[in-house]
PDB file of C-alpha atoms in Angstrom:
ATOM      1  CA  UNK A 169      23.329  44.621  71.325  1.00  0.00           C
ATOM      2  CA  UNK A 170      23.314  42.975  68.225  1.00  0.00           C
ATOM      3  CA  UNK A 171      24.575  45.747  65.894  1.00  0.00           C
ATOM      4  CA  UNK A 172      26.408  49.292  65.941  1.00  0.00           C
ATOM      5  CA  UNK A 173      23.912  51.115  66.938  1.00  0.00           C
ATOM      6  CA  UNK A 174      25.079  55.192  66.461  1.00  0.00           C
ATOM      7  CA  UNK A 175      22.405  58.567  67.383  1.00  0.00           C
ATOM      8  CA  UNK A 176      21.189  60.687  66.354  1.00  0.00           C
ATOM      9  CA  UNK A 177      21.313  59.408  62.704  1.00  0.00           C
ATOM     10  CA  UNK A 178      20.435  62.809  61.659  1.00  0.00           C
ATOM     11  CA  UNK A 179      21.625  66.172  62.786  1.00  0.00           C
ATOM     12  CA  UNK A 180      21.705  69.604  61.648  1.00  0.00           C
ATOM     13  CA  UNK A 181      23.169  72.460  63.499  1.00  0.00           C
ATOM     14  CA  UNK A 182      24.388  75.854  63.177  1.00  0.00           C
ATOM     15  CA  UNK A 183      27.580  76.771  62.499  1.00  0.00           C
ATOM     16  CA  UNK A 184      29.585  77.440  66.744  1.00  0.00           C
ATOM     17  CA  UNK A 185      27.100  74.941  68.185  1.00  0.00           C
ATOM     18  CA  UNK A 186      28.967  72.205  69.630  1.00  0.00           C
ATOM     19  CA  UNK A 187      27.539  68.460  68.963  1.00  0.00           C
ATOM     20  CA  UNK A 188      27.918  65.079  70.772  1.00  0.00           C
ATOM     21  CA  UNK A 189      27.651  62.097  68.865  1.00  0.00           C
ATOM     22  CA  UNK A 190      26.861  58.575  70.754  1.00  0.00           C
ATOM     23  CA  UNK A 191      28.286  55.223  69.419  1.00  0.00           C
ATOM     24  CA  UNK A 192      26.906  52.241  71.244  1.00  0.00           C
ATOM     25  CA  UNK A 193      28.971  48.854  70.460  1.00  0.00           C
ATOM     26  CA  UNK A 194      28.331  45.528  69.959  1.00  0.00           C
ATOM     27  CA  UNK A 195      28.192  43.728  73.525  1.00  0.00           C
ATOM     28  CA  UNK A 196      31.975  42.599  74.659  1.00  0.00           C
ATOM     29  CA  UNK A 197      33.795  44.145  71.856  1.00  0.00           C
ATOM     30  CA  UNK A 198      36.673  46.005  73.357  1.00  0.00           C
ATOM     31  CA  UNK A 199      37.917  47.746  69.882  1.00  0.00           C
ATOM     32  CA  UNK A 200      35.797  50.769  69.079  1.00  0.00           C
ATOM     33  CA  UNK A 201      36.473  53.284  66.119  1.00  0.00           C
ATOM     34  CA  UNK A 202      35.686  56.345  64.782  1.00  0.00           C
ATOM     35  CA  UNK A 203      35.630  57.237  61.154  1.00  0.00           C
ATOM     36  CA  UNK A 204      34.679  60.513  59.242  1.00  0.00           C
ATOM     37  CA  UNK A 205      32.960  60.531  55.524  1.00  0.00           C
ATOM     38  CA  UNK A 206      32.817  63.048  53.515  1.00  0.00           C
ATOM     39  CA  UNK A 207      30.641  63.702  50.373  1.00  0.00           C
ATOM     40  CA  UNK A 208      32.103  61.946  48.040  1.00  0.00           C
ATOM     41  CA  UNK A 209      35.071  60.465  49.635  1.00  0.00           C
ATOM     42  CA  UNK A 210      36.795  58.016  51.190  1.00  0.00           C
ATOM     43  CA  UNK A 211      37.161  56.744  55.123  1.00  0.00           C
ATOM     44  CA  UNK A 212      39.139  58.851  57.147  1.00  0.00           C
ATOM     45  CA  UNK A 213      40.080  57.579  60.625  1.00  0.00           C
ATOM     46  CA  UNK A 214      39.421  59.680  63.650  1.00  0.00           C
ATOM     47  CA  UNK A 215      40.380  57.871  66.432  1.00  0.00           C
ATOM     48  CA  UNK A 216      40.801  53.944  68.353  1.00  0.00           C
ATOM     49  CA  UNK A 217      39.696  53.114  71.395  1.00  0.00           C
ATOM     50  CA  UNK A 218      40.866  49.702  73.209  1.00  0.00           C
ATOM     51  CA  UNK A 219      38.718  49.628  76.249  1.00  0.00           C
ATOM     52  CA  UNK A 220      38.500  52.957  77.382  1.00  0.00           C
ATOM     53  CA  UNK A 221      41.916  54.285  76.578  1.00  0.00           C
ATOM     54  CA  UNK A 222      42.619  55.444  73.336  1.00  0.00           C
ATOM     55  CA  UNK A 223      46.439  54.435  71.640  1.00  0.00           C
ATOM     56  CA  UNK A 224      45.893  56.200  68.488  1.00  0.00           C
ATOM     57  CA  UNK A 225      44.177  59.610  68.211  1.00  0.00           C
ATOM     58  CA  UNK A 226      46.093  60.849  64.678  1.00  0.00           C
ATOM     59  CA  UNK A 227      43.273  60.662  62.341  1.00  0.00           C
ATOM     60  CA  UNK A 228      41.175  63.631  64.899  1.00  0.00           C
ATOM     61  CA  UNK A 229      41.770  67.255  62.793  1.00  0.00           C
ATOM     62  CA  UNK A 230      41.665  69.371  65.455  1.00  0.00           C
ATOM     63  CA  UNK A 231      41.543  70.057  68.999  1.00  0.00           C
ATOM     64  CA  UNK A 232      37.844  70.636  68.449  1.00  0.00           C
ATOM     65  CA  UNK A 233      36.939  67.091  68.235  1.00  0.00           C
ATOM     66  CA  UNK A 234      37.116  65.158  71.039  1.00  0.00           C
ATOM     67  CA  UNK A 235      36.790  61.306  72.354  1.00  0.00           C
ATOM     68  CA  UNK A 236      35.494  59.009  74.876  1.00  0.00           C
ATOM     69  CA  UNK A 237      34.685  55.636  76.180  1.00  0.00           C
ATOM     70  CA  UNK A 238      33.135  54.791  79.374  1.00  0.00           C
ATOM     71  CA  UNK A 239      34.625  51.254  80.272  1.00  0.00           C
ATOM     72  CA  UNK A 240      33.681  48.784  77.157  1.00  0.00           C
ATOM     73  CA  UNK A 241      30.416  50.072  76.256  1.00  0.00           C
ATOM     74  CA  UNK A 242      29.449  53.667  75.061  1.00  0.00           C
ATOM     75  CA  UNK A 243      31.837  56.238  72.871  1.00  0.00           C
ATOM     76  CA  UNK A 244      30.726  60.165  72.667  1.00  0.00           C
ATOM     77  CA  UNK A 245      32.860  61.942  69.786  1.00  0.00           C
ATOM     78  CA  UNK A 246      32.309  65.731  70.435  1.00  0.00           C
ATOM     79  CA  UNK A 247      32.923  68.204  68.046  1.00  0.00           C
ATOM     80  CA  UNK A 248      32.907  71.685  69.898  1.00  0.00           C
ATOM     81  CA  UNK A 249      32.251  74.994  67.914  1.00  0.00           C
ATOM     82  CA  UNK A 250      31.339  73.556  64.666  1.00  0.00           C
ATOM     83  CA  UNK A 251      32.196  74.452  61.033  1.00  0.00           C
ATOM     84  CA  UNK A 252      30.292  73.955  58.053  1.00  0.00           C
ATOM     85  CA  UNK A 253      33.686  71.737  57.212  1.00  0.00           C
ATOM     86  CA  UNK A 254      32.681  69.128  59.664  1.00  0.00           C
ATOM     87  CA  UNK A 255      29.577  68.717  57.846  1.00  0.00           C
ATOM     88  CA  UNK A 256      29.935  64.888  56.830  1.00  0.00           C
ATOM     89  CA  UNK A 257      28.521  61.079  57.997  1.00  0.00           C
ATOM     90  CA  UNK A 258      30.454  60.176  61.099  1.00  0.00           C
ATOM     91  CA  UNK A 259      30.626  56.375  61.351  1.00  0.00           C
ATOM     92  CA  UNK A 260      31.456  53.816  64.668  1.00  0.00           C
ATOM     93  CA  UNK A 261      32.824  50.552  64.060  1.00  0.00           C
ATOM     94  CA  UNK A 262      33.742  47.680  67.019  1.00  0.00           C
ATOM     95  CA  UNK A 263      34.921  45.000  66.681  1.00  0.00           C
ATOM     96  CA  UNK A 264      36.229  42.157  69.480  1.00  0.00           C
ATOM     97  CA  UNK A 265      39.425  43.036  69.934  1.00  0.00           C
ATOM     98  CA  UNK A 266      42.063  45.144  67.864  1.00  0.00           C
ATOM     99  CA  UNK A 267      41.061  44.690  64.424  1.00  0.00           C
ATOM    100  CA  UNK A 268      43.167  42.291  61.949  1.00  0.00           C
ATOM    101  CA  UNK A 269      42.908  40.095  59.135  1.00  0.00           C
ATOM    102  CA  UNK A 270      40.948  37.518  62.069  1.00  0.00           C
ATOM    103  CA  UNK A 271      38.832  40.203  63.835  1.00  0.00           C
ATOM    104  CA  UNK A 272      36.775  42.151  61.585  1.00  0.00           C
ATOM    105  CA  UNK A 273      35.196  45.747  61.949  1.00  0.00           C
ATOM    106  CA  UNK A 274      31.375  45.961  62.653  1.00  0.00           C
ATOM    107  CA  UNK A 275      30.227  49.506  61.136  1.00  0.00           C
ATOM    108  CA  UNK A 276      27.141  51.568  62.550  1.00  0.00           C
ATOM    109  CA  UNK A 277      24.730  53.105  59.879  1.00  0.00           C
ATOM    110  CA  UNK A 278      26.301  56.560  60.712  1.00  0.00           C
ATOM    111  CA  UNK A 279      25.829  59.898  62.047  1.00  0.00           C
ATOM    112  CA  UNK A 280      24.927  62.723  59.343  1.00  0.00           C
ATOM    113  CA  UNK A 281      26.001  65.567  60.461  1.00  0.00           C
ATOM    114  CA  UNK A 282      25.306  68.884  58.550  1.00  0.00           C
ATOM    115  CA  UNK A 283      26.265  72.636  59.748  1.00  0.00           C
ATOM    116  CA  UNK A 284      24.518  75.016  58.502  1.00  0.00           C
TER     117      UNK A 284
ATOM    118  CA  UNK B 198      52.854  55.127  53.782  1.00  0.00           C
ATOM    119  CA  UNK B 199      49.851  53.268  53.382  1.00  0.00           C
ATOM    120  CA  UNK B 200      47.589  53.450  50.583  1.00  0.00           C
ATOM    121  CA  UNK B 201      44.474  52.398  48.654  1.00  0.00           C
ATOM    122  CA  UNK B 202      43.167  53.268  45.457  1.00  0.00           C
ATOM    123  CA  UNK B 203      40.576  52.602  43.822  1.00  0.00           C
ATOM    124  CA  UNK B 204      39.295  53.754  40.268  1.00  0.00           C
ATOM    125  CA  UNK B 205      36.866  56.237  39.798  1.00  0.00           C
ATOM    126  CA  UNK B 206      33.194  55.795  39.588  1.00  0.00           C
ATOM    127  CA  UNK B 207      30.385  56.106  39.425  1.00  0.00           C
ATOM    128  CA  UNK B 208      30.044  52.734  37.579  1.00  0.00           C
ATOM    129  CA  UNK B 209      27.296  52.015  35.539  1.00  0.00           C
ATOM    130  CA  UNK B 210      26.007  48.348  34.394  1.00  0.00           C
ATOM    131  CA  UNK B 211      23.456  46.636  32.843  1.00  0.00           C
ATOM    132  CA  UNK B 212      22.389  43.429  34.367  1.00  0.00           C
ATOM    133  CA  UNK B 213      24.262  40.171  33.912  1.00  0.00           C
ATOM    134  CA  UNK B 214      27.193  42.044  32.886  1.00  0.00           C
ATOM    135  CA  UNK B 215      30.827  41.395  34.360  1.00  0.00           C
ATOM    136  CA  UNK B 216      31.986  43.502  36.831  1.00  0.00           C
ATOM    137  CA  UNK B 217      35.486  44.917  37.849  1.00  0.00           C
ATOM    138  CA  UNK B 218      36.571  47.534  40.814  1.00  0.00           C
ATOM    139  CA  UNK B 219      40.092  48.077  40.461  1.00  0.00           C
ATOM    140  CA  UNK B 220      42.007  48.312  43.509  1.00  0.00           C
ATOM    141  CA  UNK B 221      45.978  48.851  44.355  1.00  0.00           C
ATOM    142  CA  UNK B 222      47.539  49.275  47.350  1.00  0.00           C
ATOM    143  CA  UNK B 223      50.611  50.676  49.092  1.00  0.00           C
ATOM    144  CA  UNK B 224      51.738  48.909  51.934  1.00  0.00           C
ATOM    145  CA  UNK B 225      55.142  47.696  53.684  1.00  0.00           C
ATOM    146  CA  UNK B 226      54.961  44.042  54.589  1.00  0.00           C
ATOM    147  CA  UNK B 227      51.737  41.457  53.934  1.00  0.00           C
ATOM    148  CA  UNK B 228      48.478  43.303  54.605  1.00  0.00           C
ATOM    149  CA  UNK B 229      45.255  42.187  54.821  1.00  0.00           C
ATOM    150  CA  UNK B 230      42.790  42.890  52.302  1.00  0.00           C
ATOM    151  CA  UNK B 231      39.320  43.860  52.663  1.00  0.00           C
ATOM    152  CA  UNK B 232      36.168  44.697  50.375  1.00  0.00           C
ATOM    153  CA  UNK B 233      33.390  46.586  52.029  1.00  0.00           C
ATOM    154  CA  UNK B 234      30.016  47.625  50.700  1.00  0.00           C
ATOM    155  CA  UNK B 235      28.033  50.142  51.487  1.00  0.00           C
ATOM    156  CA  UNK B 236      24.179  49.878  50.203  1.00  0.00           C
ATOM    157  CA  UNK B 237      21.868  52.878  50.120  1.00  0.00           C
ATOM    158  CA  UNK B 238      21.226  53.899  53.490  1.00  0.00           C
ATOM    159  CA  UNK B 239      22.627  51.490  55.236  1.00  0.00           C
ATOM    160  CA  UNK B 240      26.179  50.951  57.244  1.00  0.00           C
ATOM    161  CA  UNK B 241      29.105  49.275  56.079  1.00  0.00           C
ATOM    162  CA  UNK B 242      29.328  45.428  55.697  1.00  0.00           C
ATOM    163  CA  UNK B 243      32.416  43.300  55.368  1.00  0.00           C
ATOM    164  CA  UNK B 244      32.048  42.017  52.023  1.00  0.00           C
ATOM    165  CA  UNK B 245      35.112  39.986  51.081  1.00  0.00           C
ATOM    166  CA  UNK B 246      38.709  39.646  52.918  1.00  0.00           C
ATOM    167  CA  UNK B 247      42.081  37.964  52.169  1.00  0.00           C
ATOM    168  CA  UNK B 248      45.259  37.906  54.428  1.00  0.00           C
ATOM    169  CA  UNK B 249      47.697  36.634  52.481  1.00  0.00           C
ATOM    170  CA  UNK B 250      48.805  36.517  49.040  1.00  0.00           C
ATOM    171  CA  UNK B 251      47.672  34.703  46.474  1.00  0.00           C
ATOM    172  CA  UNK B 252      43.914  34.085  48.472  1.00  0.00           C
ATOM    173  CA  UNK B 253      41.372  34.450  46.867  1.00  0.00           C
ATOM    174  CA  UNK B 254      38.107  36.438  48.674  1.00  0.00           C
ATOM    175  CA  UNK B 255      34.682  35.556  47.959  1.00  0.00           C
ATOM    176  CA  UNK B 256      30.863  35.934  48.971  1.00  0.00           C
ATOM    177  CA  UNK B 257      27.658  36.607  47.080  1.00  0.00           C
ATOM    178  CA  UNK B 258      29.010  36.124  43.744  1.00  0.00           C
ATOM    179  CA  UNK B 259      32.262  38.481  44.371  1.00  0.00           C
ATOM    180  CA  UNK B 260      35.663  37.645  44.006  1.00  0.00           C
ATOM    181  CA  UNK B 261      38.545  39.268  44.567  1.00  0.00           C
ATOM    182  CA  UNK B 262      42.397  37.817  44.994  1.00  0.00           C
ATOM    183  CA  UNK B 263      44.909  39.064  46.831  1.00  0.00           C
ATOM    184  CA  UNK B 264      48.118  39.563  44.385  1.00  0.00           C
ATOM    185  CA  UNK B 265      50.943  40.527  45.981  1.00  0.00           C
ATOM    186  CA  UNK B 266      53.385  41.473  42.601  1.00  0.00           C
ATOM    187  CA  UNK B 267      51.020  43.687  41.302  1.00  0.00           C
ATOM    188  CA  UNK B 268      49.529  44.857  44.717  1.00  0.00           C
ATOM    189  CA  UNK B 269      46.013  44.475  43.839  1.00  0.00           C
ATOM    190  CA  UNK B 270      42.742  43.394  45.342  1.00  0.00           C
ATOM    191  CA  UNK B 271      40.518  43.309  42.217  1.00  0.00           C
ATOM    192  CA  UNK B 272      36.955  42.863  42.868  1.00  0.00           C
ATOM    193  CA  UNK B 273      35.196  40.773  40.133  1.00  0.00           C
ATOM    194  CA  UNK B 274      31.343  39.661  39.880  1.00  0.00           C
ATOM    195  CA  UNK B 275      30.542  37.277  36.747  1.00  0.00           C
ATOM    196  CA  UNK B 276      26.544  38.516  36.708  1.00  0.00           C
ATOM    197  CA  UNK B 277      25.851  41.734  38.342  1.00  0.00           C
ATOM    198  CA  UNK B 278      21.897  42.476  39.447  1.00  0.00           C
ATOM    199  CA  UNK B 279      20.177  45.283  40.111  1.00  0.00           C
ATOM    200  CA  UNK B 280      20.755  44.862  43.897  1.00  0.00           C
ATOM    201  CA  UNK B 281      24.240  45.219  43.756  1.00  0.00           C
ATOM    202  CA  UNK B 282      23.831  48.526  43.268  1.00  0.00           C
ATOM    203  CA  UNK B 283      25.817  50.249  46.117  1.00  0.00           C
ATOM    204  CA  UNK B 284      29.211  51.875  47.084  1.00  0.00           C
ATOM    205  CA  UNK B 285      32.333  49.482  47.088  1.00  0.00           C
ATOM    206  CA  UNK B 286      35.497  50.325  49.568  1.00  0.00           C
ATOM    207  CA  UNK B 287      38.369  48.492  49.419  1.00  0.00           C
ATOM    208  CA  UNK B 288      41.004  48.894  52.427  1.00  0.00           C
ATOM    209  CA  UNK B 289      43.727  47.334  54.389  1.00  0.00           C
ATOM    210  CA  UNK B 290      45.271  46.685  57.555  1.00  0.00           C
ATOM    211  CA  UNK B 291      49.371  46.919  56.956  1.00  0.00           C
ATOM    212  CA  UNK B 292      50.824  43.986  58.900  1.00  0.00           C
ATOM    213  CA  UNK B 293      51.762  44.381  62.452  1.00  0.00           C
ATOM    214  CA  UNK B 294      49.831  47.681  63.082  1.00  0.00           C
ATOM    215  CA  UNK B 295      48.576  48.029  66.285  1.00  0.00           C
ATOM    216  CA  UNK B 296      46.350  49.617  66.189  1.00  0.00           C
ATOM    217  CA  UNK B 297      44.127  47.744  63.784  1.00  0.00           C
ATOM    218  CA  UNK B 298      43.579  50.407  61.418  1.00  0.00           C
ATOM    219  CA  UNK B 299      41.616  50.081  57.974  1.00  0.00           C
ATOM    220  CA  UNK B 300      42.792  52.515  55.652  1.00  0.00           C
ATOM    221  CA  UNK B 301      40.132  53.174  53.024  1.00  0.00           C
ATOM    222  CA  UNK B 302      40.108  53.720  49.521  1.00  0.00           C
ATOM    223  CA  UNK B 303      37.630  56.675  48.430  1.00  0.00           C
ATOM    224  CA  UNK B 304      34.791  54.273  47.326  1.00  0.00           C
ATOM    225  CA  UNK B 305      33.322  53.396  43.879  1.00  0.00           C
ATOM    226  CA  UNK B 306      29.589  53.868  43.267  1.00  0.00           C
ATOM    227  CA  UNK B 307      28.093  51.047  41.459  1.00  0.00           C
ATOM    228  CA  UNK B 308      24.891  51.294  39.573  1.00  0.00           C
ATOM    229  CA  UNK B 309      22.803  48.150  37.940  1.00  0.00           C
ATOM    230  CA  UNK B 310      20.463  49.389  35.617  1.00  0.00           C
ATOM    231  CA  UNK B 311      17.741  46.426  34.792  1.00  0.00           C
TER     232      UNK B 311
END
């Protein structure tokens, strides 16, 4: 496509629910990244996908969040048993290979998550 | 580790006035520097980047140079307008990282007032 494009945008659930989060990258880019914002803060990293294997999973916080990539195309981030904690704007970035100085991220608008 | 940090906002202008977002980094090696802004309900956009030091960033206005002995990424506008009002991230990639990792600093709300 010709953007990030990330659903739903917005999403409220109760706190326990689990919630699935879809990232759909720009056409042929093989880097894909997740990133968490909180109120008021900075990026955090979540995790990197390069194709559909993922070398760096450090920035996830807990075993409740989850990752995945089907080939080059489509990432779910899953976030099982939510906490009012996780409430923030979850935000997918691609770009065409592993991002450098040269290849540049591509952000989403985001994923708003809030639990109640 | 790796760092960014950025001062404080929010930020509050009139229009036409000079802007500055201070930014310093900690990093081993030669990153490369990045400005992103955010506008109100929208996604990120690359703003402004520099890979090496002593280059100097620029697009719509913005400025920013990469200076290596004092580790900052300053971002400068001469005239600010009222559409410039958004939040500014400044981040790296340290050199050699595989994994192609911006680190962010927390953001700086900028507001324009006419």
């Amino acid at each position: 496509g010709a953007g990030v494009s990330q659903s739903p945008s917005n999403k409220v659930t109760e706190k326990g629910k689990d919630v699935e989060l879809r990232c759909d990258p720009i056409s042929g880019h093989t880097a894909l990244y997740w990133y968490r914002q909180r109120l008021g803060q900075g990026l955090e990293f979540l995790i990197y996908f390069q194709g559909n294997s993922a070398p760096d999973k450090s920035g996830l916080p807990s075993d409740r969040f989850s990752a995945e990539r089907t080939g080059e195309s489509v990432s779910t981030l899953t976030i099982q048993r939510t906490q009012q904690e996780d409430s923030a704007v979850y935000l997918c970035a691609s770009s065409p290979s592993r991002a450098s100085g040269a290849n540049v991220l591509t952000f989403g608008a985001g994923s708003r998550l809030t639990v109640l | 580790g790796n760092s960014v940090t950025q001062m404080e906002g929010p930020v509050t202008l009139s229009e036409e006035a000079f802007l500055t977002i201070n930014c310093t980094y900690t990093a081993t090696g030669y990153p490369s520097l990045f400005w992103y802004v955010q506008y109100p309900g929208e996604g990120l956009q690359l703003l402004l980047k520099a890979t090496k030091a002593d280059d100097k960033g620029s697009n719509k206005g913005f400025e920013a140079t990469y200076r290596k002995e004092t580790t900052s990424f300053h971002l400068e506008k001469g005239s600010v307008q009222v559409s410039d009002s958004a939040v500014y991230f400044c981040a790296l990639i340290p050199f050699g990282n595989q994994g192609g990792k911006l680190i962010f600093g927390q953001g700086t709300e900028l507001s324009v007032k006419p």
